[in-house]
PDB file of C-alpha atoms and ligand atoms in Angstrom:
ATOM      1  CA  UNK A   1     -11.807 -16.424  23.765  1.00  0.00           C
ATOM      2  CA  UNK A   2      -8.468 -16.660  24.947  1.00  0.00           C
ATOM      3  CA  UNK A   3      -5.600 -16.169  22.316  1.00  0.00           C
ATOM      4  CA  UNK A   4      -2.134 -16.363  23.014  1.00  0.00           C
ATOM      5  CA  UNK A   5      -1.060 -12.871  22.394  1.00  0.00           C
ATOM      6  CA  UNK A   6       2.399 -12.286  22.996  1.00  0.00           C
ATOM      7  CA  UNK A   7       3.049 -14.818  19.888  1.00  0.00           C
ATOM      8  CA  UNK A   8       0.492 -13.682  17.725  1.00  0.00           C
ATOM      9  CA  UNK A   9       1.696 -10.156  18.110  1.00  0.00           C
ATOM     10  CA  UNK A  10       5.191 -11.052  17.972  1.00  0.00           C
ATOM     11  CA  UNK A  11       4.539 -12.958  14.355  1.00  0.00           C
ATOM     12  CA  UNK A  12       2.285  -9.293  13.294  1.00  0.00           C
ATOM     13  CA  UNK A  13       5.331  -7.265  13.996  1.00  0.00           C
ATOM     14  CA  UNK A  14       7.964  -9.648  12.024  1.00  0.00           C
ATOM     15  CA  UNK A  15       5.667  -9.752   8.896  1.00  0.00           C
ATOM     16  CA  UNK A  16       4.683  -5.961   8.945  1.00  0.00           C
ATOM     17  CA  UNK A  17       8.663  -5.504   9.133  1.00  0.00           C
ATOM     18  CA  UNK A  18       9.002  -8.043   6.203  1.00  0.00           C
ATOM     19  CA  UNK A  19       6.246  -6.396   3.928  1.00  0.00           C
ATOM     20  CA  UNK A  20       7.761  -2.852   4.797  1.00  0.00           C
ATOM     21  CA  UNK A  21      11.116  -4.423   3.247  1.00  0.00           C
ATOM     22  CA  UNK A  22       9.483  -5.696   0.485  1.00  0.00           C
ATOM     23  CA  UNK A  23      10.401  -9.423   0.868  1.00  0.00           C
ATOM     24  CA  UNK A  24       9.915 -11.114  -1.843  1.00  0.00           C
ATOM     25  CA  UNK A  25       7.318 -13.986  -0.027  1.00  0.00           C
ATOM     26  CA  UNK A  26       5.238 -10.786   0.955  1.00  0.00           C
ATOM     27  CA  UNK A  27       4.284 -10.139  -2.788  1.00  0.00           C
ATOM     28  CA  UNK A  28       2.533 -13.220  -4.770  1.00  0.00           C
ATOM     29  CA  UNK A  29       4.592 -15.752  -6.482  1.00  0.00           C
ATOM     30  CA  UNK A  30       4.660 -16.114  -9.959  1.00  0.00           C
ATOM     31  CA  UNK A  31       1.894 -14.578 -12.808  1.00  0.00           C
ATOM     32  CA  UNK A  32      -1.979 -14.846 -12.161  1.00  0.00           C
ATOM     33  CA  UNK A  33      -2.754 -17.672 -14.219  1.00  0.00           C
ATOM     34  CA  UNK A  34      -5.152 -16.195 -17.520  1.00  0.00           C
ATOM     35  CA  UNK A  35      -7.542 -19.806 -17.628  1.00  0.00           C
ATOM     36  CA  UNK A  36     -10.250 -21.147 -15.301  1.00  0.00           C
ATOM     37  CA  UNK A  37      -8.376 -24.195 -15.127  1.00  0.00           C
ATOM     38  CA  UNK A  38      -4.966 -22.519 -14.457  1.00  0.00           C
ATOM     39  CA  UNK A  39      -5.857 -20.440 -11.589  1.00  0.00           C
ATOM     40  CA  UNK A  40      -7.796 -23.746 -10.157  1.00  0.00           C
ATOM     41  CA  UNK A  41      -4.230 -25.639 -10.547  1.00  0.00           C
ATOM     42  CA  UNK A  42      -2.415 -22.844  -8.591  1.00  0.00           C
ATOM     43  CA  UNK A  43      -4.487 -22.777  -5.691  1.00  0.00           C
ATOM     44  CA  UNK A  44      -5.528 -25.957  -5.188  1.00  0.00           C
ATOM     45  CA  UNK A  45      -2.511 -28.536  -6.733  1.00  0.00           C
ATOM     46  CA  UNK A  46      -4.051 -31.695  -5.732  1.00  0.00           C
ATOM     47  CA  UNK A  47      -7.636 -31.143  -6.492  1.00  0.00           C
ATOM     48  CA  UNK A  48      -9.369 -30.637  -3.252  1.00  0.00           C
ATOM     49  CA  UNK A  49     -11.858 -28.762  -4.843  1.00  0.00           C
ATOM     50  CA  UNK A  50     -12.500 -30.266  -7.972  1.00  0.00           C
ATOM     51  CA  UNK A  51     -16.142 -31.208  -7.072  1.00  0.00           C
ATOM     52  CA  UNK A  52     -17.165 -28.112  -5.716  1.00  0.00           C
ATOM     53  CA  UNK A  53     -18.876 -25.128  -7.800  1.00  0.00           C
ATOM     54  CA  UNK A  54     -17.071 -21.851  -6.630  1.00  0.00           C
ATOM     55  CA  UNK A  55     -19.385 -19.707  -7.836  1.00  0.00           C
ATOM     56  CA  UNK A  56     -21.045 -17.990  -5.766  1.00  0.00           C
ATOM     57  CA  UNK A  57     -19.528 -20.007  -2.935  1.00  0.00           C
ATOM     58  CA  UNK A  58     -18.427 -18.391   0.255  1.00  0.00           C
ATOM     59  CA  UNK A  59     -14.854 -19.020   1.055  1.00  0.00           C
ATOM     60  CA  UNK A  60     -12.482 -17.467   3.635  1.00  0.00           C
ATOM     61  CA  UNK A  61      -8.637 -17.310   3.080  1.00  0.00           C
ATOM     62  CA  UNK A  62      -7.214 -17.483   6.329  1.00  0.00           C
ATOM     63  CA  UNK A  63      -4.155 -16.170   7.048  1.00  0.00           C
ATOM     64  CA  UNK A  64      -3.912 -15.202   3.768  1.00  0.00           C
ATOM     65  CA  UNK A  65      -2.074 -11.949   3.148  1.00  0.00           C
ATOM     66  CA  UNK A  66       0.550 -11.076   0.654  1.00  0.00           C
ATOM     67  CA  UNK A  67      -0.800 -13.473  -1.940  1.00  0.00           C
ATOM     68  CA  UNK A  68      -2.571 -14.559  -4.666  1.00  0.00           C
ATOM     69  CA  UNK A  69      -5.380 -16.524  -3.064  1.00  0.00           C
ATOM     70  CA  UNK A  70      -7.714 -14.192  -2.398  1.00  0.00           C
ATOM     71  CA  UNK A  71      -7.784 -12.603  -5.568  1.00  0.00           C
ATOM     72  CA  UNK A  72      -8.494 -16.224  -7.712  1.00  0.00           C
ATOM     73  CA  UNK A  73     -11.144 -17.120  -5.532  1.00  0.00           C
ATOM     74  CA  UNK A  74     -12.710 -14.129  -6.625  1.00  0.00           C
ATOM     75  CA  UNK A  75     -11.905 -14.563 -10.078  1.00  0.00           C
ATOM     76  CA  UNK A  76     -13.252 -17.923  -9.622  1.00  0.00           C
ATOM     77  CA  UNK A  77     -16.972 -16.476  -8.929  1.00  0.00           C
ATOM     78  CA  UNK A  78     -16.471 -17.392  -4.985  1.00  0.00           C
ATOM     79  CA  UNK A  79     -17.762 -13.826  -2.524  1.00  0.00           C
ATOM     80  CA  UNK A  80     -14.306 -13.702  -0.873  1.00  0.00           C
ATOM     81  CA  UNK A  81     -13.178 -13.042   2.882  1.00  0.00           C
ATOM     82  CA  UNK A  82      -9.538 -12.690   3.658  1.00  0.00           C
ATOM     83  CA  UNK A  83      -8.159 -12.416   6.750  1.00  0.00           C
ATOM     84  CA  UNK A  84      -4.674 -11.514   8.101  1.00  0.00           C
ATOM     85  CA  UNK A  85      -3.174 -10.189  11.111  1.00  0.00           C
ATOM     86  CA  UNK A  86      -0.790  -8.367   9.020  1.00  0.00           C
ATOM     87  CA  UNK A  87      -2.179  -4.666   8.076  1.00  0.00           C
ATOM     88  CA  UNK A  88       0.397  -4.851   4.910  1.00  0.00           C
ATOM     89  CA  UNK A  89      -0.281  -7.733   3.972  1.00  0.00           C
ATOM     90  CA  UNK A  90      -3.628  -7.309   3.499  1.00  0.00           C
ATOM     91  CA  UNK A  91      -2.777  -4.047   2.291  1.00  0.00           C
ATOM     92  CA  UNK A  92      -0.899  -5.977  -0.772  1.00  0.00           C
ATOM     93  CA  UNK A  93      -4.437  -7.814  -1.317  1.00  0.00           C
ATOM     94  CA  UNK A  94      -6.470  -5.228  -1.404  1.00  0.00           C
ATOM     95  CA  UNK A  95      -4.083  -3.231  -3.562  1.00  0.00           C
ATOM     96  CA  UNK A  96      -4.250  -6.325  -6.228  1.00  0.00           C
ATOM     97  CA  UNK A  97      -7.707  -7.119  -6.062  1.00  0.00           C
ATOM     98  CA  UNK A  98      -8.030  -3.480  -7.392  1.00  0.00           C
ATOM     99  CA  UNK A  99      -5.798  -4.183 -10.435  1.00  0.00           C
ATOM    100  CA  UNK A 100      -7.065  -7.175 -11.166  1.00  0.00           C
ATOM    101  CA  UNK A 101     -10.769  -6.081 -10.800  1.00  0.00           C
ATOM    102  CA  UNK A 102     -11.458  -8.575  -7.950  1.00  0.00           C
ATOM    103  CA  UNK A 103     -13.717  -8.088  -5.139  1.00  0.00           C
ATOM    104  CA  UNK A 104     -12.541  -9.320  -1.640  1.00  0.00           C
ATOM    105  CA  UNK A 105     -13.982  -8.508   1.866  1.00  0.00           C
ATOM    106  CA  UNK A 106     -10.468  -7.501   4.013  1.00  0.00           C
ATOM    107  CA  UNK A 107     -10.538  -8.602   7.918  1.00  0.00           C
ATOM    108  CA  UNK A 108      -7.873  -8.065  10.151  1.00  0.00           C
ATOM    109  CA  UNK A 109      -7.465 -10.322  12.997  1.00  0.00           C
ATOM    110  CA  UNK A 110      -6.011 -13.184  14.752  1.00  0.00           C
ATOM    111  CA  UNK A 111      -6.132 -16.937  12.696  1.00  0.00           C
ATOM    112  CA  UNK A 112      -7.299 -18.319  16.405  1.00  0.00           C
ATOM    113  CA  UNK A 113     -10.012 -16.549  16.930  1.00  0.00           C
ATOM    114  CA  UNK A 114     -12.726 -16.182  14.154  1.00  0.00           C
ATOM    115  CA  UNK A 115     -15.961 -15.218  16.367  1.00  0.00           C
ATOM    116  CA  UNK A 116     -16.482 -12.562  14.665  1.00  0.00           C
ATOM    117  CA  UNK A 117     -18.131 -14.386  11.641  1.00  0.00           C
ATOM    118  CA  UNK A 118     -21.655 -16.367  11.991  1.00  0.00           C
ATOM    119  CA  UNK A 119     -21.283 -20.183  12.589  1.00  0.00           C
ATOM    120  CA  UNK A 120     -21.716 -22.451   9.348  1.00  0.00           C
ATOM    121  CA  UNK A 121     -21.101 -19.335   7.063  1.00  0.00           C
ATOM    122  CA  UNK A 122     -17.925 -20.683   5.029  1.00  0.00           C
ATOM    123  CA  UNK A 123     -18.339 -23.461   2.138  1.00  0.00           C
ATOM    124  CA  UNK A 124     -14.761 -23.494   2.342  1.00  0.00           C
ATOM    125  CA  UNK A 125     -11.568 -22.130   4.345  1.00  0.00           C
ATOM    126  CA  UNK A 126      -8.466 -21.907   2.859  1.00  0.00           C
ATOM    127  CA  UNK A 127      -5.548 -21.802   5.002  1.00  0.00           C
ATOM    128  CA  UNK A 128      -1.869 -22.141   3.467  1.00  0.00           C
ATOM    129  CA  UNK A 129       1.296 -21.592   4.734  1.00  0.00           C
ATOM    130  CA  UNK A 130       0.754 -19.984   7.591  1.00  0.00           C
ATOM    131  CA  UNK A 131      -0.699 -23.038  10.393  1.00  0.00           C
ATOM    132  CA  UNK A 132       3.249 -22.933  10.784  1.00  0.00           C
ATOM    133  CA  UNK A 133       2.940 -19.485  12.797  1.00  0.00           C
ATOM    134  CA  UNK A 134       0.211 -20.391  15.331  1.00  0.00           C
ATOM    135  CA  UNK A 135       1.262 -22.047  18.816  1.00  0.00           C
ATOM    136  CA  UNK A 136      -1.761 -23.791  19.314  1.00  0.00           C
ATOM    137  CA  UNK A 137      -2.922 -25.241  15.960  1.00  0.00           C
ATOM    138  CA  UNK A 138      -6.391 -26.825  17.957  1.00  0.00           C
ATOM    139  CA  UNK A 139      -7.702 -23.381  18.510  1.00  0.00           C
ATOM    140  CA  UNK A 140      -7.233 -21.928  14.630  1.00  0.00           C
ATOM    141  CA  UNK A 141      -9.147 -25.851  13.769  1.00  0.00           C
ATOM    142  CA  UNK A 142     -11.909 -24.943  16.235  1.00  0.00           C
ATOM    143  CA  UNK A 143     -12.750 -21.924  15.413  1.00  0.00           C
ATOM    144  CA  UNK A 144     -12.728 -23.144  11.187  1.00  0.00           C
ATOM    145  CA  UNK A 145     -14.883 -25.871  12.719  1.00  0.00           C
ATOM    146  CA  UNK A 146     -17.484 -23.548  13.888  1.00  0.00           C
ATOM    147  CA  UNK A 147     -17.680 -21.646  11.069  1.00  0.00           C
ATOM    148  CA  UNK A 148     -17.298 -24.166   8.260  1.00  0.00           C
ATOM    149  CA  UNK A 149     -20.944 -25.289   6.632  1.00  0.00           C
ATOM    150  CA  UNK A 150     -21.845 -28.912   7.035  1.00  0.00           C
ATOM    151  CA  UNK A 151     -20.325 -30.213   4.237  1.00  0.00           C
ATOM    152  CA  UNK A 152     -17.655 -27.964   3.895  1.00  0.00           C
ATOM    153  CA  UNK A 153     -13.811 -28.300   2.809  1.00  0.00           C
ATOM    154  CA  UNK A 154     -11.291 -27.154   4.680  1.00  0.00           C
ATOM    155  CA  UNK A 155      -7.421 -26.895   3.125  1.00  0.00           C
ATOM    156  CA  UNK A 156      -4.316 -26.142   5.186  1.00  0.00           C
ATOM    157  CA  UNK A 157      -1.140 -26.592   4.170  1.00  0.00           C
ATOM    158  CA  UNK A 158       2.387 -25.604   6.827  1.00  0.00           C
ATOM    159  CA  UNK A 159       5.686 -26.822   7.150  1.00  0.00           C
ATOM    160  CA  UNK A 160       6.499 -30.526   7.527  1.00  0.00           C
ATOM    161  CA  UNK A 161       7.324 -31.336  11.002  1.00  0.00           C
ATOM    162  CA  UNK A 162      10.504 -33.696  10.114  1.00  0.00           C
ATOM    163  CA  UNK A 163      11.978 -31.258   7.214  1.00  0.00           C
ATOM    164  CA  UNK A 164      11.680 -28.450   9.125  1.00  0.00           C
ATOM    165  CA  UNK A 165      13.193 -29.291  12.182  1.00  0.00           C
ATOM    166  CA  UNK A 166      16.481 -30.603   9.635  1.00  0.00           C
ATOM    167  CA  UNK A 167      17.364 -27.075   8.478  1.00  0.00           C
ATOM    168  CA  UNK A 168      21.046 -25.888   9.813  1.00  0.00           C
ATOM    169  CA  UNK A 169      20.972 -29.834  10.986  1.00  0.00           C
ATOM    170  CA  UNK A 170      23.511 -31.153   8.347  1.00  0.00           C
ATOM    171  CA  UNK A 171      26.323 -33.262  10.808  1.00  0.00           C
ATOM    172  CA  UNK A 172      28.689 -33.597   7.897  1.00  0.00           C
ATOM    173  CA  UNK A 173      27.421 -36.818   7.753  1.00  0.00           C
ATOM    174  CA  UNK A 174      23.704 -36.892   8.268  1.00  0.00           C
ATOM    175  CA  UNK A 175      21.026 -34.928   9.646  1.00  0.00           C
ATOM    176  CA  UNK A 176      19.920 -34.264  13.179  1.00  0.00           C
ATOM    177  CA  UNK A 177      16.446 -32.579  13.984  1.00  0.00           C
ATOM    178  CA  UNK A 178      16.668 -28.823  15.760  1.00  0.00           C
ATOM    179  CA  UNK A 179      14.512 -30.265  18.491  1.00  0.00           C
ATOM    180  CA  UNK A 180      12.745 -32.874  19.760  1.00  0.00           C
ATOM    181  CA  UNK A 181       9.853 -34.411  17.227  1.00  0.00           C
ATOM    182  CA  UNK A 182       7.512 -33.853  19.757  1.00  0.00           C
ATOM    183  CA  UNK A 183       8.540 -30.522  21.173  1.00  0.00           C
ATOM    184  CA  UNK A 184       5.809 -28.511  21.272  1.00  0.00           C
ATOM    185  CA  UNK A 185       7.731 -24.964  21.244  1.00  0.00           C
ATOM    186  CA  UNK A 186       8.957 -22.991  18.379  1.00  0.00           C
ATOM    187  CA  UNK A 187      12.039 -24.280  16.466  1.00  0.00           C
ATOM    188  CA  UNK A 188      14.868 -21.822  16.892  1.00  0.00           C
ATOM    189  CA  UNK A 189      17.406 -21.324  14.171  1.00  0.00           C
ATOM    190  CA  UNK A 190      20.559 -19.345  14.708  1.00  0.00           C
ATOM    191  CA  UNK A 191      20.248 -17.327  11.972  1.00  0.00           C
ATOM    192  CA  UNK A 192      17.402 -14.589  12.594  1.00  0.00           C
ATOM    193  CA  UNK A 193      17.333 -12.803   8.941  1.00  0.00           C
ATOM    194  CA  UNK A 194      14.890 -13.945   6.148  1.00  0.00           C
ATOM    195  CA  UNK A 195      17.574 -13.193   2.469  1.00  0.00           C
ATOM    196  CA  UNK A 196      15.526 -12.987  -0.916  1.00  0.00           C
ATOM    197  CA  UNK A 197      18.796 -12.345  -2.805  1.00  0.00           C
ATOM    198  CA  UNK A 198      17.865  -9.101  -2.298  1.00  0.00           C
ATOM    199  CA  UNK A 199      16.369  -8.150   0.784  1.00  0.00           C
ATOM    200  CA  UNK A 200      18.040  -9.072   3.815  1.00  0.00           C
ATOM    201  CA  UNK A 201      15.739  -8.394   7.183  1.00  0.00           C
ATOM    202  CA  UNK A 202      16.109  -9.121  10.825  1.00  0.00           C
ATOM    203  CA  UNK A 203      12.463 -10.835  11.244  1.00  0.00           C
ATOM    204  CA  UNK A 204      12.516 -14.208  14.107  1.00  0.00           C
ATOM    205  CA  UNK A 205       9.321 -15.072  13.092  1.00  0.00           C
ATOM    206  CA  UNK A 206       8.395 -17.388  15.921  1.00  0.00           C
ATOM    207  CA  UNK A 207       6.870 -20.735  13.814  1.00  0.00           C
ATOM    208  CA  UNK A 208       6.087 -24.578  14.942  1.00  0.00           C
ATOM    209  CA  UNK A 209       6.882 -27.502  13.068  1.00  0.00           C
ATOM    210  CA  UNK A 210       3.450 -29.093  14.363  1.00  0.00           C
ATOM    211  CA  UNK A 211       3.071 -33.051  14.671  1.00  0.00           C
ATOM    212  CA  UNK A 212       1.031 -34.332  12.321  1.00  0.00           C
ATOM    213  CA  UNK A 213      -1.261 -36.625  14.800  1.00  0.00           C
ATOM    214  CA  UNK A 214      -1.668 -32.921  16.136  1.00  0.00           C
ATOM    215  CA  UNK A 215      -2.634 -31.645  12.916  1.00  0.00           C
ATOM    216  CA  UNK A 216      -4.800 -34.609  12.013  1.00  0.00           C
ATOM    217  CA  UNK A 217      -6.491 -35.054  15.631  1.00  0.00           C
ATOM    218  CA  UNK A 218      -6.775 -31.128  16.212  1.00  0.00           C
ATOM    219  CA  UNK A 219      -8.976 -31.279  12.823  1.00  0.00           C
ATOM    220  CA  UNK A 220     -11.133 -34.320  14.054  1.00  0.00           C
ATOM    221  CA  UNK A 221     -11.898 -32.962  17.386  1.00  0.00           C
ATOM    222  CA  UNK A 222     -12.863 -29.735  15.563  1.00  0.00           C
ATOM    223  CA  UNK A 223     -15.848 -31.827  14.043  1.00  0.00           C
ATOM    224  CA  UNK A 224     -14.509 -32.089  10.690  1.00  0.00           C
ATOM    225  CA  UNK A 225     -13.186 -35.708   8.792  1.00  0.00           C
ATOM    226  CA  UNK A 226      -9.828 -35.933   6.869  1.00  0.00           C
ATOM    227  CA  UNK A 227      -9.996 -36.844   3.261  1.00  0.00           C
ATOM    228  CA  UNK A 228      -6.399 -36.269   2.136  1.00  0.00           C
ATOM    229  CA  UNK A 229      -2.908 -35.643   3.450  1.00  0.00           C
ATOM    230  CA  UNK A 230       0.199 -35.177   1.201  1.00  0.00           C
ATOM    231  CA  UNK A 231       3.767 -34.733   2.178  1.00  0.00           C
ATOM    232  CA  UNK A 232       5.371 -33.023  -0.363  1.00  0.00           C
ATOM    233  CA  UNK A 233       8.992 -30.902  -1.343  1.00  0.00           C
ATOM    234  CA  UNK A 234       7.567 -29.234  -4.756  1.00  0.00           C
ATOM    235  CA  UNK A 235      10.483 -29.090  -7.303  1.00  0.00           C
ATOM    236  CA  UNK A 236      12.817 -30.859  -5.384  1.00  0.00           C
ATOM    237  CA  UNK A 237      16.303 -30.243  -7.036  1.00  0.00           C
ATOM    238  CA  UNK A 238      18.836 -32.916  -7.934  1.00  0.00           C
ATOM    239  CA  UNK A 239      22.343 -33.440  -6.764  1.00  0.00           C
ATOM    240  CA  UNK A 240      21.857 -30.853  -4.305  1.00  0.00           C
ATOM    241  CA  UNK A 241      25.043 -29.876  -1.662  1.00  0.00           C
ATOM    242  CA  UNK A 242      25.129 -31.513   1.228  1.00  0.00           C
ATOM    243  CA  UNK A 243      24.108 -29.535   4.246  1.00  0.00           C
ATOM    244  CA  UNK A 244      22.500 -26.463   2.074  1.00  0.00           C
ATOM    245  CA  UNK A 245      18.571 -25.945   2.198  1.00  0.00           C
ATOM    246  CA  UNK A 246      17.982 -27.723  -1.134  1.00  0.00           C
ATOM    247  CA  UNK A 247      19.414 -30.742   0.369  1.00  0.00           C
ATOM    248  CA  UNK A 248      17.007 -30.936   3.596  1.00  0.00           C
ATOM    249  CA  UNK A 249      14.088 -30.551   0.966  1.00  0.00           C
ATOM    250  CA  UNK A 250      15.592 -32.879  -1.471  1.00  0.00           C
ATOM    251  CA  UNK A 251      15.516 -35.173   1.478  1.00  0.00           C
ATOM    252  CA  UNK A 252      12.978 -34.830   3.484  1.00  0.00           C
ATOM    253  CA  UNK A 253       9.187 -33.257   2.264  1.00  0.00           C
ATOM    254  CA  UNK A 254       9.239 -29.771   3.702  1.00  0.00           C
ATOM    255  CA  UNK A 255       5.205 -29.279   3.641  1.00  0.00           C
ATOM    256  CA  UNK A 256       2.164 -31.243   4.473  1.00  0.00           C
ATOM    257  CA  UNK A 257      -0.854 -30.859   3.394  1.00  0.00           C
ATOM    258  CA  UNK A 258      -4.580 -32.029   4.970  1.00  0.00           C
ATOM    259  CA  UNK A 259      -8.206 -31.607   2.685  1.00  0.00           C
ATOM    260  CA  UNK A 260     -11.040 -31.974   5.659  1.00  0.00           C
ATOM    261  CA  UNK A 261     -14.406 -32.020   5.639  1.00  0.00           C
ATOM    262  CA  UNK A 262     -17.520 -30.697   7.898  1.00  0.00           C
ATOM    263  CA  UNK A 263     -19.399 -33.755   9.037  1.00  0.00           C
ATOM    264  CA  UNK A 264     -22.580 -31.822  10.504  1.00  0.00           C
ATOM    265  CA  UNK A 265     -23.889 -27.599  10.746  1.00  0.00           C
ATOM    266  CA  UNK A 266     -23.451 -26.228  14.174  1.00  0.00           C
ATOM    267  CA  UNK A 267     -20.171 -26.375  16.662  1.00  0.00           C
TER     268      UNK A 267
HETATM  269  C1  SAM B 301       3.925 -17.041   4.535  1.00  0.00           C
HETATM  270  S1  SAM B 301       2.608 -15.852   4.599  1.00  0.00           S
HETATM  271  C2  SAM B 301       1.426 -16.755   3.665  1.00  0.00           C
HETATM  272  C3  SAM B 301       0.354 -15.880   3.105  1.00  0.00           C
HETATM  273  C4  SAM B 301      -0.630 -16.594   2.179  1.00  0.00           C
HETATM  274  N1  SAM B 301      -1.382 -17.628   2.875  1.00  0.00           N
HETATM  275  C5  SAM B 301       0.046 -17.154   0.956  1.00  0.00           C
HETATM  276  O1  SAM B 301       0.241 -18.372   0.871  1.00  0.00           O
HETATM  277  O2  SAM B 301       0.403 -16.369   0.071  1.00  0.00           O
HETATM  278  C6  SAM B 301       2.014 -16.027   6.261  1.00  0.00           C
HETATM  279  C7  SAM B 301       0.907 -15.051   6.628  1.00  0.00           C
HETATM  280  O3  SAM B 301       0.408 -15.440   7.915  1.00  0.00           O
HETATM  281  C8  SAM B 301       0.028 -14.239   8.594  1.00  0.00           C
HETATM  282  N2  SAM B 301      -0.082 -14.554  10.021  1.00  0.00           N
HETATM  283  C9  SAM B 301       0.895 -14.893  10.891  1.00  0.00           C
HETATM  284  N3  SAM B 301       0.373 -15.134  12.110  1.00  0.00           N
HETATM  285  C10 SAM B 301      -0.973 -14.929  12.007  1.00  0.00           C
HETATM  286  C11 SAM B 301      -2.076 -15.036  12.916  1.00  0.00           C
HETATM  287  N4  SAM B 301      -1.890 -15.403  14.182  1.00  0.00           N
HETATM  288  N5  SAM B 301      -3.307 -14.788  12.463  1.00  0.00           N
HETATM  289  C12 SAM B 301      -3.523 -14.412  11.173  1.00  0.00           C
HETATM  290  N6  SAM B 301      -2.525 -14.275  10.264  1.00  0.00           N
HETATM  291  C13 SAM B 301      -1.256 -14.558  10.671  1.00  0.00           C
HETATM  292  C14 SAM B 301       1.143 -13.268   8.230  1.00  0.00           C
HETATM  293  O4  SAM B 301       0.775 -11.934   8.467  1.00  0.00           O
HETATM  294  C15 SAM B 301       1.368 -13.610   6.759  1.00  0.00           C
HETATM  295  O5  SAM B 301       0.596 -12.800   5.921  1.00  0.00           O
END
């Protein structure tokens, strides 16, 4: 399989630079949650799952480095397979399933190309926050296509294609996009440093604000139905000034989210 490497690579080097710095989105957010129902809420906020028995089930969290994913799927009874491109970021999950006592199978790789797991072996992939970093979003739903069971759930979650392309757009009066709604490249911003507060690292990730008839078509050709899309700024905060960051997401939902399904076993 053919993967476009030079952005792939490009994305590996940013976030191995960002987890060297110790950025603050290359360590989990907030506190494991202690209850069953807790860590379901964190993962899974609008109840994809809430039909389907984890334990025991096999789920792969794709592109899922640097967070706490992994780690409650395993606490959640699932046999856990997480896979990053990153080397540190899987680094970080490995380091926490140890402390937390949680058992997860590390692969590092490429999002776009998964051949080296069996067809059908997943009851569900999880895939957050990350679609946003792959140029061609058909091949990453392909390859979860092949190796999604019949029946099984796929989750993704990325960066909503209007909000995103409205950061650094403020007019004074309005907002303009960066680019073109249905420009397929990467959306450029002028500033090339990611700032915690308290890290401040030179990392031009190169990410897509993908269509969503891309995202919802690239998933249906992929052999799988759609049962659920959200578009969604969590927290949103009020009165927000005009121009800054808060104020695109206060505006516009900066994430969407799509719950899929595997119609049939086999590609
Ligand atoms: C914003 S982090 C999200 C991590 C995790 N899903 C979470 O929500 O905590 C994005 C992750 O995508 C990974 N990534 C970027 N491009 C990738 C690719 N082509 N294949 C696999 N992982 C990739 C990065 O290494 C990074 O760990």
């Amino acid at each position: 399989m053919v993967v476009s490497r030079s952005v792939s690579e490009h994305n590996r080097e940013m976030w191995e630079r960002l987890a060297d710095a110790g950025y603050a989105y290359t360590r989990p957010q907030g506190r494991l949650p202690s209850s069953e129902s807790g860590l379901r809420r964190y993962v899974d906020p609008h109840g994809v799952l809430k039909s389907t028995d984890l334990d025991g089930a096999k789920v792969l969290v794709l592109a899922g480095g640097g967070g706490w994913h992994p780690i409650i799927f395993a606490k959640l009874g699932a046999k856990v397979t997480c896979l990053d491109i990153s080397p540190k970021q899987l680094d970080t999950v490995a380091s926490l399933a140890r402390k937390k006592g949680a058992k997860v199978t590390i692969e590092e790789g490429d999002m776009a190309d998964l051949s080296r797991f069996r067809d059908s072996s997943f009851h569900v992939v999880w895939h957050v926050h990350s679609l946003v970093f792959a140029e061609h979003p058909e091949m990453v739903f392909r390859e979860v296509g092949n190796v999604l069971k019949a029946n099984g759930i796929y989750r993704t979650e990325t960066m909503h294609p209007f909000g995103f392309r409205m950061y650094e757009g403020w007019t004074g009066t309005g907002w303009t996009m960066r680019t073109a709604y249905q420009d397929p490249g990467p959306v450029e911003f002028s500033d090339p440093f990611w700032d915690d507060g308290n890290v401040r690292v030179e990392a031009p990730t190169l990410e897509y604000g993908h269509t969503i008839e891309r995202i919802v078509n690239g998933i249906v050709a992929a052999g799988m139905v759609v049962d659920g899309l959200w578009e969604y700024t969590p927290d949103p905060v009020s009165d927000p000034t005009p121009g800054s960051d808060e104020h695109v997401e206060a505006t516009f939902p900066i994430f969407v989210e799509v719950s899929a399904r595997k119609l049939r076993a086999g590609r």
